[in-house]
Amino acid sequence: GAVVSQHPSRVICKSGTSVKIECRSLDFQATTMFWYRQFPKQSLMLMATSNEGSKATYEQGVEKDKFLINHASLTLSTLTVTSAHPEDSSFYICSPASPSGGRNEQFFGPGTRLTVL
Amino acid sequence: ELKVEQNPLFLSMQEGKNYTIYCNYSTTSDRLYWYRQDPGKSLESLFVLLSNGAVKQEGRLMASLDTKARLSTLHITAAVHDLSATYFCAVARGGGATNKLIFGTGTLLAVQP
C-alpha cells in the first residue's frame, strides 16, 4: 500500500498555542489530501479536503480559520491547529489520494495525537 | 446526507466462534471499505468492495456487499484473539476519482480465550 508519514506522532501543547502537523505521501503524488479527526472512542470524521495548489474545502462545522491547511506540493500537506484549546485534543489522520493512482484503495497516515492542556 | 451505521457497536466473542458485523448506508455509493484499527493506531485497510455481490476473503475475515440493500457485512470465522480490534466500514461519498469517505460508528471486537 501507499507509504504515508505524519509528524509529529504525538504532541502536547498549552492552550492558546498553535500546532503544525505534517503529512507526507512518500511513494506517490497526492493531488488530493483528506484530513480526518477522531475523538476518543469515536469514529473518524472528515474535516477538510485539499487539492494541491488550491484552497481547502471544509466540512460543515469545521472552522477554516482555526484549522489551516496548506497543500503546496504533491508530497506534503500540513494542518495547523491555531490557538488550540482542550476540545481540540484528538487524533488527526491524513489520507492522500490521486486520480492517477486509482479510485480503489484509500490509505491513511499513522496519525498525530494532539493533547491540549 | 450520507449516513453509515454499524452494528453491533461492541462484540464480545469466544475464540472459535463465528459472527457478523453489519454496515448499512443511506445513499447510493459505488465503493465500500473495511478497516481495522488497533488501540492508539491508525487504520489498516482490509477490503475494498466495488460492485453489487462483491465478496472478498482474507484469512478468517470475509466481506460482502449488497448495493441494492445498501448493506455490507464483515463475517468472522473461528475467531482468534489476534482479531481483537475496532472495525470500521466506510462509504465513498460523491463521485470523482478520489475517495472522500464517510465512516461508520465502528465495532469494537473483543475475542475472549
Short mmCIF file of C-alpha atoms in Angstrom, two decimals:
data_model
loop_
_atom_site.label_atom_id
_atom_site.label_comp_id
_atom_site.label_asym_id
_atom_site.label_seq_id
_atom_site.Cartn_x
_atom_site.Cartn_y
_atom_site.Cartn_z
CA GLY A 1 0.00 0.00 0.00
CA ALA A 2 0.85 3.66 -0.10
CA VAL A 3 3.52 4.91 2.27
CA VAL A 4 2.29 7.87 4.29
CA SER A 5 4.08 9.55 7.16
CA GLN A 6 2.91 12.09 9.70
CA HIS A 7 4.95 14.26 12.01
CA PRO A 8 4.82 14.57 14.90
CA SER A 9 3.20 11.34 16.02
CA ARG A 10 2.32 12.86 19.35
CA VAL A 11 2.24 16.42 20.63
CA ILE A 12 1.27 18.05 23.88
CA CYS A 13 0.80 21.79 23.95
CA LYS A 14 -0.58 24.54 26.12
CA SER A 15 -3.93 26.11 25.44
CA GLY A 16 -3.68 29.06 23.06
CA THR A 17 -0.65 27.81 21.13
CA SER A 18 -0.59 26.67 17.51
CA VAL A 19 0.46 23.23 16.36
CA LYS A 20 1.51 22.19 12.86
CA ILE A 21 1.06 18.62 11.66
CA GLU A 22 2.84 17.42 8.54
CA CYS A 23 1.66 14.67 6.27
CA ARG A 24 3.92 13.26 3.60
CA SER A 25 3.00 10.93 0.80
CA LEU A 26 6.23 9.11 0.21
CA ASP A 27 5.62 6.93 -2.83
CA PHE A 28 3.04 8.68 -4.96
CA GLN A 29 1.93 12.16 -5.85
CA ALA A 30 -1.08 13.16 -3.79
CA THR A 31 -3.10 15.67 -5.73
CA THR A 32 -5.74 15.48 -3.01
CA MET A 33 -5.37 15.21 0.74
CA PHE A 34 -8.14 14.39 3.15
CA TRP A 35 -7.82 15.29 6.82
CA TYR A 36 -9.80 13.40 9.42
CA ARG A 37 -10.02 13.63 13.17
CA GLN A 38 -11.04 11.04 15.68
CA PHE A 39 -12.10 11.82 19.23
CA PRO A 40 -11.59 9.10 21.85
CA LYS A 41 -13.83 6.09 21.36
CA GLN A 42 -15.47 7.68 18.33
CA SER A 43 -15.33 7.21 14.61
CA LEU A 44 -13.34 9.20 12.08
CA MET A 45 -14.83 12.45 10.86
CA LEU A 46 -13.75 14.16 7.66
CA MET A 47 -12.56 17.67 8.40
CA ALA A 48 -11.43 19.00 5.06
CA THR A 49 -10.28 18.20 1.57
CA SER A 50 -7.38 19.96 -0.07
CA ASN A 51 -6.14 19.86 -3.62
CA GLU A 52 -2.55 20.70 -4.44
CA GLY A 53 -2.21 24.38 -5.09
CA SER A 54 -5.81 25.22 -4.16
CA LYS A 55 -7.68 26.30 -1.08
CA ALA A 56 -9.06 23.56 1.10
CA THR A 57 -12.75 22.72 1.31
CA TYR A 58 -14.02 22.31 4.85
CA GLU A 59 -16.83 20.13 6.11
CA GLN A 60 -19.77 21.69 7.85
CA GLY A 61 -18.94 22.67 11.40
CA VAL A 62 -15.15 22.81 10.87
CA GLU A 63 -13.71 26.30 11.27
CA LYS A 64 -11.46 27.11 8.37
CA ASP A 65 -9.70 29.88 10.26
CA LYS A 66 -8.85 27.53 13.09
CA PHE A 67 -7.65 24.57 11.05
CA LEU A 68 -5.32 25.92 8.40
CA ILE A 69 -4.44 23.52 5.63
CA ASN A 70 -1.60 24.00 3.20
CA HIS A 71 -1.10 21.64 0.28
CA ALA A 72 1.69 23.31 -1.60
CA SER A 73 3.25 20.19 -3.10
CA LEU A 74 2.22 16.77 -4.27
CA THR A 75 4.03 15.08 -1.42
CA LEU A 76 3.38 17.38 1.52
CA SER A 77 0.28 18.74 3.22
CA THR A 78 0.16 20.48 6.58
CA LEU A 79 -2.62 21.04 9.07
CA THR A 80 -2.13 23.84 11.58
CA VAL A 81 -4.37 23.97 14.60
CA THR A 82 -4.36 27.62 15.62
CA SER A 83 -4.99 28.78 19.17
CA ALA A 84 -5.57 25.25 20.29
CA HIS A 85 -7.93 24.51 23.16
CA PRO A 86 -8.54 21.33 25.14
CA GLU A 87 -11.57 20.49 22.99
CA ASP A 88 -9.21 20.25 20.00
CA SER A 89 -7.46 17.30 21.64
CA SER A 90 -7.92 14.50 19.16
CA PHE A 91 -6.26 12.04 16.80
CA TYR A 92 -5.62 13.70 13.44
CA ILE A 93 -5.14 11.46 10.42
CA CYS A 94 -4.34 12.38 6.84
CA SER A 95 -5.26 10.37 3.78
CA PRO A 96 -3.67 11.14 0.41
CA ALA A 97 -5.32 10.44 -2.90
CA SER A 98 -4.58 10.77 -6.55
CA PRO A 99 -6.83 10.29 -9.57
CA SER A 100 -3.98 8.67 -11.42
CA GLY A 101 -3.45 6.33 -8.52
CA GLY A 102 -6.83 4.73 -8.99
CA ARG A 103 -10.01 5.06 -7.02
CA ASN A 104 -9.86 1.82 -5.20
CA GLU A 105 -7.72 1.64 -2.12
CA GLN A 106 -7.54 4.58 0.26
CA PHE A 107 -4.69 4.64 2.72
CA PHE A 108 -4.20 6.60 5.89
CA GLY A 109 -1.25 8.13 7.67
CA PRO A 110 -0.18 6.85 11.08
CA GLY A 111 -1.93 9.74 12.82
CA THR A 112 -0.95 12.53 15.18
CA ARG A 113 -2.28 12.54 18.70
CA LEU A 114 -2.78 16.10 19.92
CA THR A 115 -3.28 16.82 23.59
CA VAL A 116 -4.02 20.41 24.58
CA LEU A 117 -3.58 21.22 28.25
CA GLU B 1 -26.69 13.34 3.52
CA LEU B 2 -24.86 10.05 3.55
CA LYS B 3 -25.09 8.21 6.86
CA VAL B 4 -23.31 5.00 7.72
CA GLU B 5 -24.37 2.79 10.59
CA GLN B 6 -22.72 -0.28 12.01
CA ASN B 7 -23.98 -2.87 14.40
CA PRO B 8 -23.20 -4.09 16.84
CA LEU B 9 -21.13 -1.35 18.44
CA PHE B 10 -19.46 -3.83 20.74
CA LEU B 11 -18.99 -7.52 20.23
CA SER B 12 -17.53 -9.94 22.73
CA MET B 13 -16.78 -13.31 21.19
CA GLN B 14 -15.26 -16.52 22.29
CA GLU B 15 -12.39 -17.93 20.34
CA GLY B 16 -13.55 -20.35 17.68
CA LYS B 17 -16.97 -18.77 17.22
CA ASN B 18 -18.39 -17.10 14.13
CA TYR B 19 -20.07 -13.72 13.95
CA THR B 20 -21.08 -10.97 11.52
CA ILE B 21 -20.76 -7.21 11.67
CA TYR B 22 -23.30 -5.23 9.66
CA CYS B 23 -22.84 -1.92 7.85
CA ASN B 24 -25.84 -0.03 6.48
CA TYR B 25 -25.61 3.17 4.48
CA SER B 26 -28.26 5.63 3.44
CA THR B 27 -27.48 6.69 -0.13
CA THR B 28 -26.08 5.09 -3.23
CA SER B 29 -22.33 4.63 -3.39
CA ASP B 30 -20.05 2.64 -5.63
CA ARG B 31 -17.31 1.93 -3.10
CA LEU B 32 -17.29 0.45 0.37
CA TYR B 33 -14.28 -0.10 2.56
CA TRP B 34 -13.49 -2.07 5.67
CA TYR B 35 -10.70 -1.06 8.00
CA ARG B 36 -9.19 -2.35 11.19
CA GLN B 37 -7.91 -0.08 13.95
CA ASP B 38 -5.81 -1.25 16.88
CA PRO B 39 -5.72 0.87 20.06
CA GLY B 40 -3.68 4.02 19.58
CA LYS B 41 -3.01 3.23 15.92
CA SER B 42 -4.25 4.42 12.58
CA LEU B 43 -6.31 2.45 10.08
CA GLU B 44 -5.28 -0.72 8.32
CA SER B 45 -7.03 -1.41 5.04
CA LEU B 46 -8.85 -4.76 4.94
CA PHE B 47 -11.19 -4.78 1.95
CA VAL B 48 -12.47 -2.62 -0.87
CA LEU B 49 -15.81 -3.65 -2.35
CA LEU B 50 -16.71 -2.12 -5.68
CA SER B 51 -19.77 -3.84 -7.05
CA ASN B 52 -23.04 -5.46 -6.08
CA GLY B 53 -22.49 -9.01 -4.94
CA ALA B 54 -18.79 -8.50 -4.38
CA VAL B 55 -17.26 -10.90 -1.89
CA LYS B 56 -13.70 -10.80 -0.64
CA GLN B 57 -11.94 -13.03 1.84
CA GLU B 58 -8.68 -12.77 3.71
CA GLY B 59 -7.93 -15.33 6.36
CA ARG B 60 -10.77 -15.51 8.86
CA LEU B 61 -12.48 -12.38 7.52
CA MET B 62 -14.91 -12.21 4.66
CA ALA B 63 -16.67 -9.10 3.42
CA SER B 64 -19.65 -8.81 1.10
CA LEU B 65 -21.62 -6.01 -0.48
CA ASP B 66 -25.28 -5.72 -1.48
CA THR B 67 -25.69 -2.33 -3.13
CA LYS B 68 -29.42 -2.74 -3.58
CA ALA B 69 -29.94 -3.22 0.12
CA ARG B 70 -27.13 -0.72 0.89
CA LEU B 71 -25.65 -3.31 3.20
CA SER B 72 -22.21 -4.74 3.72
CA THR B 73 -21.24 -7.50 6.09
CA LEU B 74 -17.95 -8.50 7.65
CA HIS B 75 -18.04 -12.13 8.68
CA ILE B 76 -15.59 -13.53 11.18
CA THR B 77 -14.93 -17.24 11.09
CA ALA B 78 -13.47 -19.15 14.03
CA ALA B 79 -12.35 -16.02 15.82
CA VAL B 80 -8.91 -15.81 17.41
CA HIS B 81 -7.63 -13.35 19.98
CA ASP B 82 -5.49 -11.54 17.38
CA LEU B 83 -8.65 -10.32 15.69
CA SER B 84 -9.50 -8.14 18.69
CA ALA B 85 -9.66 -4.56 17.38
CA THR B 86 -12.13 -1.93 16.23
CA TYR B 87 -13.54 -2.46 12.76
CA PHE B 88 -14.88 0.37 10.63
CA CYS B 89 -16.77 0.37 7.40
CA ALA B 90 -16.57 3.47 5.24
CA VAL B 91 -18.56 4.51 2.21
CA ALA B 92 -17.34 6.78 -0.56
CA ARG B 93 -19.30 10.00 -0.82
CA GLY B 94 -19.89 11.64 -4.15
CA GLY B 95 -18.31 10.71 -7.44
CA GLY B 96 -15.00 11.62 -8.92
CA ALA B 97 -11.68 9.93 -8.92
CA THR B 98 -10.81 10.33 -5.25
CA ASN B 99 -12.30 8.76 -2.18
CA LYS B 100 -14.00 11.05 0.33
CA LEU B 101 -15.06 8.55 2.95
CA ILE B 102 -17.86 8.62 5.48
CA PHE B 103 -17.18 6.22 8.31
CA GLY B 104 -19.48 4.00 10.26
CA THR B 105 -19.65 4.13 14.01
CA GLY B 106 -17.18 1.28 14.43
CA THR B 107 -17.48 -2.12 16.06
CA LEU B 108 -15.20 -2.95 18.97
CA LEU B 109 -14.45 -6.64 18.78
CA ALA B 110 -13.09 -8.44 21.83
CA VAL B 111 -12.21 -12.08 21.35
CA GLN B 112 -12.02 -13.93 24.63
CA PRO B 113 -9.93 -17.08 25.04
#
